[in-house]
Coordinates of C-alpha atoms in Angstrom, one line a residue:
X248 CA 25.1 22.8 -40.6
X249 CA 28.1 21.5 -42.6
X250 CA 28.2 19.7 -45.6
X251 CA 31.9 18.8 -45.1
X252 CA 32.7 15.2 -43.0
X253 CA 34.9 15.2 -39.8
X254 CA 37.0 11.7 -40.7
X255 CA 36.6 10.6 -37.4
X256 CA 32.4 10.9 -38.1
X257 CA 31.6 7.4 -36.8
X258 CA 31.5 7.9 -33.1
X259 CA 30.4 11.2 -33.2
X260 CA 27.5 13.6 -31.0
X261 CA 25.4 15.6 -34.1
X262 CA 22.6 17.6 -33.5
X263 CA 19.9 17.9 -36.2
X264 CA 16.6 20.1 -36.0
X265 CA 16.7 20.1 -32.3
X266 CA 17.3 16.4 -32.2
X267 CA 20.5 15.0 -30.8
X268 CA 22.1 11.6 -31.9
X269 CA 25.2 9.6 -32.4
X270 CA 26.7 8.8 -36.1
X271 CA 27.5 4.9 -36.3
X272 CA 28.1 4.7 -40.5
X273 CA 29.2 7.2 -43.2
X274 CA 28.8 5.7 -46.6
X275 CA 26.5 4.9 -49.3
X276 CA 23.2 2.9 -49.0
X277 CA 22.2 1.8 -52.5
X278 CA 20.3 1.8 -54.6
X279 CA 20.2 5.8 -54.0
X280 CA 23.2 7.9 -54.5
X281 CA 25.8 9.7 -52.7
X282 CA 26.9 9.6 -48.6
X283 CA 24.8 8.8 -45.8
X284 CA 25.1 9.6 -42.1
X285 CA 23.4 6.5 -40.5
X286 CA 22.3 7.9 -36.6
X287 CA 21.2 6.5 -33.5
X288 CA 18.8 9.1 -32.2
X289 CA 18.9 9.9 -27.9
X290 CA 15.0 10.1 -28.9
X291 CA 14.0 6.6 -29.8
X292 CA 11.0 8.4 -31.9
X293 CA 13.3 10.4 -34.0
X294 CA 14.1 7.4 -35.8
X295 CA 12.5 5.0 -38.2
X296 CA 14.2 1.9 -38.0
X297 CA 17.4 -0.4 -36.1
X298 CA 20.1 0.3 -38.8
X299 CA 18.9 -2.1 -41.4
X300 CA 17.9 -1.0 -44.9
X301 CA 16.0 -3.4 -47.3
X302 CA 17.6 -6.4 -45.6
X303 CA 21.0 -4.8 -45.3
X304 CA 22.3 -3.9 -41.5
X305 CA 24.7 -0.8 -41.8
X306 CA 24.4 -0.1 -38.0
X307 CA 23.1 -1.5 -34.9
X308 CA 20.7 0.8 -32.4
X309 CA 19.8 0.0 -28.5
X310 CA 15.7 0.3 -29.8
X311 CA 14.4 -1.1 -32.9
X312 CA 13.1 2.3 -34.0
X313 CA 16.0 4.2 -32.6
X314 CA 17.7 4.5 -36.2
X315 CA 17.8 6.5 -39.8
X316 CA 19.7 8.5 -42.3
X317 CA 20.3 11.8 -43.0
X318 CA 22.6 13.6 -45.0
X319 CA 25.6 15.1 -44.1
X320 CA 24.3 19.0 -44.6
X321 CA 21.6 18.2 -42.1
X322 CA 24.2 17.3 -39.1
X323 CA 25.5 20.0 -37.5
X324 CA 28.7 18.5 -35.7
X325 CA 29.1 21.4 -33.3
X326 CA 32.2 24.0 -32.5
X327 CA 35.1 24.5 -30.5
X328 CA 35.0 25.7 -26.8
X329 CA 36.5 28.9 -27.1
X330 CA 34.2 30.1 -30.4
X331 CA 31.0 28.8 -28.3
X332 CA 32.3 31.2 -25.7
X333 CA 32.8 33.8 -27.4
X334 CA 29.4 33.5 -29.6
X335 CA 27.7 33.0 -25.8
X336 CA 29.2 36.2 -24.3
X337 CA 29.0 38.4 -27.1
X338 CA 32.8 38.6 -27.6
X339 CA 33.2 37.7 -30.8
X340 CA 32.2 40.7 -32.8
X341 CA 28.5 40.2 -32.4
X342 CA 27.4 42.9 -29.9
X343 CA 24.3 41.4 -30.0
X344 CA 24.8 37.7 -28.3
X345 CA 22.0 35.4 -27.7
X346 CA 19.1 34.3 -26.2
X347 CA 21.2 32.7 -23.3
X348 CA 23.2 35.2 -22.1
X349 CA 20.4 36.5 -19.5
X350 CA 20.4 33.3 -17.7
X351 CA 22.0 34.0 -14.3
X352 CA 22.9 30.3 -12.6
X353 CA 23.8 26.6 -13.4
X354 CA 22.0 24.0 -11.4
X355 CA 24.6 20.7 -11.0
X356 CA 22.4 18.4 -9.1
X357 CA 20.5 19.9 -6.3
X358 CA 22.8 23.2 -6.2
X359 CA 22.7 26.1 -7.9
X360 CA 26.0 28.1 -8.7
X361 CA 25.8 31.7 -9.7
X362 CA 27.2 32.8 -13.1
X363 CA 28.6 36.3 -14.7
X364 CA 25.5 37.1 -16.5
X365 CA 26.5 39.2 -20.0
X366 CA 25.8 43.0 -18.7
X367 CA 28.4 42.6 -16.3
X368 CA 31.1 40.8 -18.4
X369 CA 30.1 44.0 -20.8
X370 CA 30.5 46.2 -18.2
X371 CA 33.6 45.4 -16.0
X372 CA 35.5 42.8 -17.0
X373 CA 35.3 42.8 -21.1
X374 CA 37.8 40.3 -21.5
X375 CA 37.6 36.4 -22.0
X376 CA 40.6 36.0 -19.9
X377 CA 39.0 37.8 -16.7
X378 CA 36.1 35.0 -16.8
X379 CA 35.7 33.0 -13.2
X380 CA 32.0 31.2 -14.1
X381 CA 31.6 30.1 -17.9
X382 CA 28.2 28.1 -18.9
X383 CA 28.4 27.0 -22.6
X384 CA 25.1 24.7 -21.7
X385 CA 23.2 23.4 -25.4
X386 CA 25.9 25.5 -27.8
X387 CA 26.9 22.3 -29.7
X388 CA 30.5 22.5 -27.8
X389 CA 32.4 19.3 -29.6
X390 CA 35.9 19.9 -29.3
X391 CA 38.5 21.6 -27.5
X392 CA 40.1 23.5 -30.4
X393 CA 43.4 24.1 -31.6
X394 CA 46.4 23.3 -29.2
X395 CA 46.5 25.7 -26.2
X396 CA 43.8 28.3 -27.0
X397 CA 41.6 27.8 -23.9
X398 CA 45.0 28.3 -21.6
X399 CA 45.8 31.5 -23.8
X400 CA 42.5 33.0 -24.0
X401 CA 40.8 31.8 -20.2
X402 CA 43.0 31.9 -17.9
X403 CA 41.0 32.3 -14.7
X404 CA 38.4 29.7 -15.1
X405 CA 37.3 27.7 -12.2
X406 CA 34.1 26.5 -13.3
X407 CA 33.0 25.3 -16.6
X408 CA 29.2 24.4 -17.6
X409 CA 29.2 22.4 -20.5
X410 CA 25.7 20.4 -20.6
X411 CA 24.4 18.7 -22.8
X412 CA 26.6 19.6 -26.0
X413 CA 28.2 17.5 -28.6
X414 CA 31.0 16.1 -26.8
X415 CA 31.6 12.4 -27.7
X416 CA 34.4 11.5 -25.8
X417 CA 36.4 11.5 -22.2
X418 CA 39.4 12.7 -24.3
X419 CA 38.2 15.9 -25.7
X420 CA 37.1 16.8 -22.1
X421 CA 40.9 16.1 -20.8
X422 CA 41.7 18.3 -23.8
X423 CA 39.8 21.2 -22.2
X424 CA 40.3 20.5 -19.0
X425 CA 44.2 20.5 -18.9
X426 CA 44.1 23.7 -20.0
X427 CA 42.4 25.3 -17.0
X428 CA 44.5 24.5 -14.3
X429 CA 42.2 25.8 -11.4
X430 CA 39.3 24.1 -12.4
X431 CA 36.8 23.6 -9.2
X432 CA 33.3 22.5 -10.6
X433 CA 32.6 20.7 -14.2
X434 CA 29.0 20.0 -15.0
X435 CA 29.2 17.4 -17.9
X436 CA 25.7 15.9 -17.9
X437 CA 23.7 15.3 -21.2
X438 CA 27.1 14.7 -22.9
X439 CA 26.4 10.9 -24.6
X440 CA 30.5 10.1 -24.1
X441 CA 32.4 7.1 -24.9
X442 CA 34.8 6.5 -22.0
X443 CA 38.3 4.6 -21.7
X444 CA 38.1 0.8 -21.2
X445 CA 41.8 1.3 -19.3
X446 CA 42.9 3.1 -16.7
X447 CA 44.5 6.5 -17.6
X448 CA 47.8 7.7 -17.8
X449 CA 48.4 10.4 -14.4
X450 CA 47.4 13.7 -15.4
X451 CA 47.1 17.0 -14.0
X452 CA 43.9 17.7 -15.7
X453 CA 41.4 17.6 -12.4
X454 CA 44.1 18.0 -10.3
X455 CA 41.4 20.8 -8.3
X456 CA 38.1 19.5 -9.4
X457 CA 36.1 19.2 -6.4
X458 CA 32.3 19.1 -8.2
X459 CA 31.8 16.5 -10.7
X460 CA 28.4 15.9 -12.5
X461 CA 28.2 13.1 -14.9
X462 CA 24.1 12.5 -15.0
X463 CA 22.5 11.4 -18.3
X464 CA 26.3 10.5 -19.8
X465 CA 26.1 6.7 -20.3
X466 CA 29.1 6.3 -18.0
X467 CA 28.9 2.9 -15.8
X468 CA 30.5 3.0 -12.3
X469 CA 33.7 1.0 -14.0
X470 CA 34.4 3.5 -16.1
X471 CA 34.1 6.2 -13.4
X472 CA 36.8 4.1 -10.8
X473 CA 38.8 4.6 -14.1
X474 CA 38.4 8.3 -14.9
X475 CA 38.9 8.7 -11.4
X476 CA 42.4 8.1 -10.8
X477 CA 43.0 11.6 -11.8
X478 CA 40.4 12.9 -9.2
X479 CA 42.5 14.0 -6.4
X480 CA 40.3 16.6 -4.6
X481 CA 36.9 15.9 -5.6
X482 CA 34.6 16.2 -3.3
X483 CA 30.7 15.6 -4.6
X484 CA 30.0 13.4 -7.8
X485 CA 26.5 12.9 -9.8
X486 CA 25.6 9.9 -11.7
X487 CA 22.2 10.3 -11.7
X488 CA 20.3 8.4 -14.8
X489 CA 23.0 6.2 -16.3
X490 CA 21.4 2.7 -15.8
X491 CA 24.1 1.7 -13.1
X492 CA 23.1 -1.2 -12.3
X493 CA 26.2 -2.8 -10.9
X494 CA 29.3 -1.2 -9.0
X495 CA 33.0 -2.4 -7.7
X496 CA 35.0 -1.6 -5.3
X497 CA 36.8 1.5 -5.3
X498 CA 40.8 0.7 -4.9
X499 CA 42.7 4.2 -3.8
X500 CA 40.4 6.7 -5.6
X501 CA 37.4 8.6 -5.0
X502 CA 39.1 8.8 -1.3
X503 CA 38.3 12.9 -0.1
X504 CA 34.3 11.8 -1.8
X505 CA 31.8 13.5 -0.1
X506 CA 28.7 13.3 -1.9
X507 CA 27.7 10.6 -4.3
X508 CA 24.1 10.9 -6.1
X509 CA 23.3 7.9 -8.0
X510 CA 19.7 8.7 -8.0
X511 CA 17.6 6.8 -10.9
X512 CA 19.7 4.3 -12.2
X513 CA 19.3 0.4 -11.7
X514 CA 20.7 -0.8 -8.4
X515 CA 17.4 -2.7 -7.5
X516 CA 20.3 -5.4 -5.8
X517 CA 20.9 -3.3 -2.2
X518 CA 23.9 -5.7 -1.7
X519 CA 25.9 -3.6 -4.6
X520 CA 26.0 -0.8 -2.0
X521 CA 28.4 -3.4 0.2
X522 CA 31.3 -2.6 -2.9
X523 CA 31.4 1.4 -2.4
X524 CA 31.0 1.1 1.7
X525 CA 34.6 1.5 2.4
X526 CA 34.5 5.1 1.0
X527 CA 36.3 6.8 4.0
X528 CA 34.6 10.7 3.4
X529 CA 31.7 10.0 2.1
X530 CA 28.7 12.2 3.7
X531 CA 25.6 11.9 1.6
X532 CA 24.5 9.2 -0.5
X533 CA 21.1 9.8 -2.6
X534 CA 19.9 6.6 -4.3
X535 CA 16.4 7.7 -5.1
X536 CA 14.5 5.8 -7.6
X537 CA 16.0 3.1 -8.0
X538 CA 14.3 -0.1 -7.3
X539 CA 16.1 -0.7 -4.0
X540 CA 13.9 -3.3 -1.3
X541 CA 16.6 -4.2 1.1
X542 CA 19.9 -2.9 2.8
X543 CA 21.9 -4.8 5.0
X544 CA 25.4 -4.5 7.0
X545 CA 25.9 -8.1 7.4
X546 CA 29.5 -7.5 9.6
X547 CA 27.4 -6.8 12.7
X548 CA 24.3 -7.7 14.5
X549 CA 21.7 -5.3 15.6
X550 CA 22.7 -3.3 18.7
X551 CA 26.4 -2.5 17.0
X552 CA 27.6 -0.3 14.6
X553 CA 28.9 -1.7 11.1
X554 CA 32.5 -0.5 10.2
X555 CA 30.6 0.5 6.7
X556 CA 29.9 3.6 5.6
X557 CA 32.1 5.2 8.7
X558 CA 31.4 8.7 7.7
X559 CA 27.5 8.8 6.0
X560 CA 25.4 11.5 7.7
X561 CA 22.8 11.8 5.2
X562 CA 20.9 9.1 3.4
X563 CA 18.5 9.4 0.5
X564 CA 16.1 6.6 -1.3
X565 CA 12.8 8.4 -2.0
X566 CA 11.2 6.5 -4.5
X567 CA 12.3 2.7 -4.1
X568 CA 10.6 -0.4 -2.8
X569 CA 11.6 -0.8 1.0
X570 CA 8.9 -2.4 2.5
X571 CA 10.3 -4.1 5.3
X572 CA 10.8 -2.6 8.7
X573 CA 13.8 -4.8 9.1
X574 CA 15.4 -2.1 6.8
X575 CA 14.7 0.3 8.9
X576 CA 16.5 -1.9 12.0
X577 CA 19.5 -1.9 9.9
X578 CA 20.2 1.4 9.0
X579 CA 20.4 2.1 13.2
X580 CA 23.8 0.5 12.6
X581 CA 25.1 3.3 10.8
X582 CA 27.8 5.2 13.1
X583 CA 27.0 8.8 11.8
X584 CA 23.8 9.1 10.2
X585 CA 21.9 11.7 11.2
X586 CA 19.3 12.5 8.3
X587 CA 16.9 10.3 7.2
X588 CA 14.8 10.5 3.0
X589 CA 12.7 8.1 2.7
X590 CA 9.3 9.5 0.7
X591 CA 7.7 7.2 -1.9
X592 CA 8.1 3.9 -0.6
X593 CA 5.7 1.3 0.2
X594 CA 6.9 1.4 3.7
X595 CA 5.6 5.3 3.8
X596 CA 2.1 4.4 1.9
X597 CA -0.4 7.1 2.8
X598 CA -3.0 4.6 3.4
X599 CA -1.7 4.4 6.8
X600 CA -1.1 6.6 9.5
X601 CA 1.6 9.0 8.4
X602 CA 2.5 10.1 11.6
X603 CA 2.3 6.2 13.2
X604 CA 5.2 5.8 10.4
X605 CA 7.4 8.4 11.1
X606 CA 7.7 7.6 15.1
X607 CA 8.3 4.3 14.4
X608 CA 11.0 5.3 12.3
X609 CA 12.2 8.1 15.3
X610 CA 12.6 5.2 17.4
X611 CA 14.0 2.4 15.3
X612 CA 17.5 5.0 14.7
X613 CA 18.3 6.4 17.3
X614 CA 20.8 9.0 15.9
X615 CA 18.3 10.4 13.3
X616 CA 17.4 14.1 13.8
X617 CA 15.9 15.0 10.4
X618 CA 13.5 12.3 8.9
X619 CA 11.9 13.9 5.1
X620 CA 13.7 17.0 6.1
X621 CA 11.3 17.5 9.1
X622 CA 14.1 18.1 12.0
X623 CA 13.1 15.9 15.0
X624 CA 12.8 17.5 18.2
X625 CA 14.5 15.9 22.0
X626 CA 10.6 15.5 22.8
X627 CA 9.3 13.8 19.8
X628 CA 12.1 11.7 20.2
X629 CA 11.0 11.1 23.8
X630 CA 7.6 10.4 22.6
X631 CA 8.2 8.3 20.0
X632 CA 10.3 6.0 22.2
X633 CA 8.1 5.5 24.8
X634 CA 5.1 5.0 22.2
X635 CA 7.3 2.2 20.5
X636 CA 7.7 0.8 23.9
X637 CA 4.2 0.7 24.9
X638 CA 2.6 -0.6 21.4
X639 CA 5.2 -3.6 21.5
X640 CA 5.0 -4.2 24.9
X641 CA 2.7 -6.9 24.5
X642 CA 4.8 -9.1 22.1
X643 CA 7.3 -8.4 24.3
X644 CA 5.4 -9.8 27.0
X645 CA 4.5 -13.1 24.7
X646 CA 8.0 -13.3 23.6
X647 CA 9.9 -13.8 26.8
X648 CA 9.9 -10.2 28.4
X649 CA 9.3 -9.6 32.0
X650 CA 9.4 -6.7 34.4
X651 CA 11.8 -8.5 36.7
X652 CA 15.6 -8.3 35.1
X653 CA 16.1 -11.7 36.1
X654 CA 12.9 -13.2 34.5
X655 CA 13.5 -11.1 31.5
X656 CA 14.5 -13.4 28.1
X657 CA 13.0 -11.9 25.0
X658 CA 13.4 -14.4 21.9
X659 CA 15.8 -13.8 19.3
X660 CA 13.0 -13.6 16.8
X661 CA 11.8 -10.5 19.3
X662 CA 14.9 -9.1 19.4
X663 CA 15.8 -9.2 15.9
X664 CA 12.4 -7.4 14.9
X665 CA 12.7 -4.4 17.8
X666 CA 16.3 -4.4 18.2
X667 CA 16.1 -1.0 20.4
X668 CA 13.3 -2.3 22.6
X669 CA 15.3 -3.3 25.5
X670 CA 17.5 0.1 25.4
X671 CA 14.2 1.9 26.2
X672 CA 13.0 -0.5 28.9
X673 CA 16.4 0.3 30.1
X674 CA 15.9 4.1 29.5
X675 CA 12.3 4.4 30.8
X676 CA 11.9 1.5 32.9
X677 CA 9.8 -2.2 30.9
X678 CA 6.1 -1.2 30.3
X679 CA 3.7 -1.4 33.0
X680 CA 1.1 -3.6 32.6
X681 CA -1.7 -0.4 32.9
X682 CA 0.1 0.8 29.6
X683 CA -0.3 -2.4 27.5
X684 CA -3.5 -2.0 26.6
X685 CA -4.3 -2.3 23.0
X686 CA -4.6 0.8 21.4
X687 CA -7.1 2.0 18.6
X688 CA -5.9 3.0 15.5
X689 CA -5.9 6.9 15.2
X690 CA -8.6 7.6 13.2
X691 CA -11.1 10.8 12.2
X692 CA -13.6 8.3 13.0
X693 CA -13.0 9.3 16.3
X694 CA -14.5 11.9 18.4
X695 CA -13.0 15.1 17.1
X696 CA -12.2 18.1 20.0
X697 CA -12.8 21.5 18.8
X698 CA -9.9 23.7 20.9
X699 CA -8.6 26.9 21.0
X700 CA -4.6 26.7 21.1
X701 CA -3.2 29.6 22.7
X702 CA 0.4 30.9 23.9
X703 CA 0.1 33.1 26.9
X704 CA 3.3 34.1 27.2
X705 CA 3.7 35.4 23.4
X706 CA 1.4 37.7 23.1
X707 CA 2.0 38.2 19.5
X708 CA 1.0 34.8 18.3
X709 CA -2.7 34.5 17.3
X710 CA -5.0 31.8 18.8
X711 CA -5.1 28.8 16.7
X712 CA -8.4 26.5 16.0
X713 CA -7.6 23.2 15.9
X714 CA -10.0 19.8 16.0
X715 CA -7.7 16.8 17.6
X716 CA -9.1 13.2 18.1
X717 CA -9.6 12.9 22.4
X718 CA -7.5 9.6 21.9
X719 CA -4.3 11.9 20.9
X720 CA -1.7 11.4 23.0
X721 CA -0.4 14.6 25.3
X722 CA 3.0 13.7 23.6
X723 CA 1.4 13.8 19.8
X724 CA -0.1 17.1 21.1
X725 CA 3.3 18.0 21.5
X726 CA 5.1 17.3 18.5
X727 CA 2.2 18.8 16.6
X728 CA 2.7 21.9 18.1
X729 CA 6.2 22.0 17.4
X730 CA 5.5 22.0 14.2
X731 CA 2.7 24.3 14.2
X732 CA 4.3 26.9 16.3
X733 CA 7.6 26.6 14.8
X734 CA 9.4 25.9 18.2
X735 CA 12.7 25.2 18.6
X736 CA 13.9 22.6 20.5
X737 CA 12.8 23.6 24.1
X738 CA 10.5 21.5 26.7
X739 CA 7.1 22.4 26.4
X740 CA 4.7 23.0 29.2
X741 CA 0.9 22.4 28.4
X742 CA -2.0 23.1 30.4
X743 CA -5.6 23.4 29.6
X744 CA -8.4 25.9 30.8
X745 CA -12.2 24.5 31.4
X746 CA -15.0 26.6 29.1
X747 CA -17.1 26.1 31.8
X748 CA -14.1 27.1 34.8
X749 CA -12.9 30.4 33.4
X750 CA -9.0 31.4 34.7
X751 CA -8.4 28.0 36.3
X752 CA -5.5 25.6 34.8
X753 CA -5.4 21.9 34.9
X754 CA -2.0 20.9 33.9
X755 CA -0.8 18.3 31.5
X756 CA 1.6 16.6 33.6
X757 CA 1.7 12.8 31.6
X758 CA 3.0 12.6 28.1
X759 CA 1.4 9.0 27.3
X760 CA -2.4 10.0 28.8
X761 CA -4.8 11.1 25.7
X762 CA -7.0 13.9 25.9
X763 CA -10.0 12.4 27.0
X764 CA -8.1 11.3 30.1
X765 CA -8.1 14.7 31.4
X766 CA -11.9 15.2 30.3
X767 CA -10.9 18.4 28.0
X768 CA -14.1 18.9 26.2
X769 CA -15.1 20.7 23.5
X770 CA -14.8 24.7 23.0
X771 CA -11.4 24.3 25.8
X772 CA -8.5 26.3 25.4
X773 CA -4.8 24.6 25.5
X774 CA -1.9 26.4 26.9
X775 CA 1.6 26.7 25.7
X776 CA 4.4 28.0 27.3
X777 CA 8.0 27.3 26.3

């Protein structure tokens, strides 16, 4: 704590008894005597009141409780970089350090990066100026320090974690980073900034800042396409929990962007994701928890690829509202994406049939070979397709379909909600009228099969017990013993032995026939061979 007054005060990050605020008046507040910090605590419930004292408004806070004052003494207004290194390591006289010198890794968004934990830096490398990895994370860092000191006393730093500290503004962090020169990764989050309102002067600063994270900072994406003129190289930025609720289009920066997490903010409006769809690199795109309902590439209709988003691979919005399968229909536009998060949404609700969901979902994109990080297999692919095409074969029929090419118009309306329909009459020939009977839903309701589950040719795998429904599908036999058995992508081969017929095999020659079509009864034993 310091009793002494920065005289730029107003604007800045203090910390107080664990607490961590921003100072918006330094004065008196009558009738009681002396100077007042007046802060806007980051913890709403910290505070006591908006800024106003006995009618008099001295300061204005974002909640009406958000507000107090404390005196000066009781604001700690942090330290330099180079003296929080040096207290953090244990290089600054005190051969004792602190509590955080065991930890061993920063985390900057869903990646960890190992750290110089302080043995070693006591045992081989002893000087500041040796440092690679420096984490700084909660050591009230405020300021760069005098002129130069960071490029004098660091000079092999390539990755800096500085969260959640005192800095308060997008200039002190130029003021460190200049001075490290071969800066890779920069985790920033936590760090209540005030950013430029105008672009920025070209700078050498990030010049080799590939890793970016900017979650919990306030930042909006305005103020990011501004910072980011002077990020040439980087590679993977995180926004996460800023309240962005609107972006812009990106004009010549943010070009070599590979990875963009905007995870819980506010884009409820899935047209705002239109304005960042020209970004050339960009590979994975996590928007979780956000209030998202509906995406749509409106340059092409379904059966084309859009020219948007040329480069996304993986896709991310666990947590949102999508509810509509016509979401689903436009995401198969995508010309590279291959992995598929989609947990939490009222599309996924557990009150249906999980597994229903995800083949529908298998067969709606047809590039998609990880769906909730379950990796999806050449035959549940196969199956889900031809399960698609036999539970909508009946609308088909009512909508226009026929088996004979020439007789075959499907309505728009038809088309529009099963876009891929016609590719997989195409690919497995239009549904027979035999497979277009109604199906029950897939219930436990039904009769359950008690079965042994047994792989003869891997003599090392135990027998599994397993009860399945008699309506399951051969193919869902399948793709629940890929996942069971942990098989890699190979054709399976199934086949069944009798209780009551003892070493003879009846094969399981027809994917789309259930169980009880090949009158496997309790107490049988299925075969797997791969």
């Amino acid at each position: 704590m310091t009793s002494s007054i920065p005289p730029d005060a107003v604007g800045r990050r203090i910390l107080c008894n664990g607490e961590y605020g921003t100072v918006l008046y330094v004065g008196s507040v009558p009738p009681t005597a002396g100077i007042w910090l007046g802060v806007e605590w980051d913890n709403h419930q910290r505070g006591k009141h908006n800024g106003t004292h006995e009618g008099i408004q001295y300061f204005k806070c974002r909640h009406p409780t958000g507000g107090s004052f404390i005196r000066p003494n009781k604001a700690n207004f942090g330290v330099d970089f180079i003296s929080a290194v040096k207290k953090q390591y244990g290089l600054n006289g005190d051969e004792q350090g602190t509590e955080n010198e065991t930890k061993a890794s920063l985390v900057i968004g869903t990646k960890t990066v190992e750290r110089v934990g302080f043995d070693s830096i006591k045992e081989k490398q002893k000087q500041l100026n040796t440092l690679n990895d420096i984490s700084v994370d909660e050591c009230a860092v405020s300021l760069a320090g005098p002129e130069e000191e960071i490029r004098k006393t660091c000079l092999n730093i390539r990755r800096i974690n500085l969260s959640k500290n005192l800095l308060s503004s997008w200039k002190e962090v130029i003021a460190i980073a200049c001075q490290v020169e071969n800066l890779e990764i920069l985790n920033l989050s936590q760090n209540k900034m005030k950013f430029p309102a105008t672009s920025l002067p070209a700078s050498g600063a990030f010049c080799k800042l590939r890793v970016l994270a900017l979650n919990q900072t306030g930042v909006t994406w305005a103020e990011v396409l501004l910072c980011a003129t002077g990020w040439l190289a980087l590679e993977e930025l995180y926004l996460a929990s800023n309240e962005i609720s609107v972006l812009q289009r990106p004009i010549d920066v943010l070009q070599t962007l590979k990875w963009l997490d905007l995870s819980d903010n506010q884009l409820t409006d899935g047209n705002q994701l239109q304005l960042i769809a020209d970004l050339p690199s960009l590979e994975q795109l996590i928007l979780s928890n956000n209030g998202i309902s509906s995406i749509c590439f409106p340059d092409v209709g379904f059966g084309r690829k859009t020219r948007m988003f040329p480069s996304l691979t993986h896709l991310v919005v666990n947590g949102n509202r999508i509810a509509e399968w016509s979401v689903i229909n436009e995401l198969d536009k995508l010309q590279s994406l291959q992995s598929f998060d989609c947990r939490n949404n009222p599309l996924m609700d557990t009150d249906k049939n999980m597994e229903t969901t995800k083949q529908l979902i298998t067969a709606k994109i047809g590039q998609l070979k990880f769906l909730n990080k379950s990796q999806i297999f050449p035959e549940e692919r196969k199956g889900a397709e031809l399960d698609y095409r036999k539970k909508f074969g009946i609308d088909w029929l009512k909508a226009g379909g026929h088996q004979d090419p020439n007789k075959n118009r499907p309505s728009e309306e038809f088309l529009a909600a099963h876009p891929r329909f016609q590719l997989f009459c195409d690919k497995y020939g239009a549904p027979e009228d035999g497979e277009l009977k109604k199906e029950q839903p897939f219930s436990l309701k039904h009769q359950l099969l008690s079965l042994t589950i047994k792989c003869p040719d891997k003599p090392d795998q135990n027998p599994i017990m397993k009860k399945l429904p008699e309506s399951m599908t051969i193919q869902k036999v399948k793709g629940l013993l890929y996942r069971l058995l942990r098989i890699p992508g190979s054709a399976l081969k199934l086949s069944y032995e009798s209780s009551k017929m003892k070493g003879k095999e009846f094969e399981l020659d027809n994917d789309l026939k259930p169980l009880q079509f090949y009158s496997i009864e309790n107490e049988d034993c299925i075969l797997v061979r791969w």
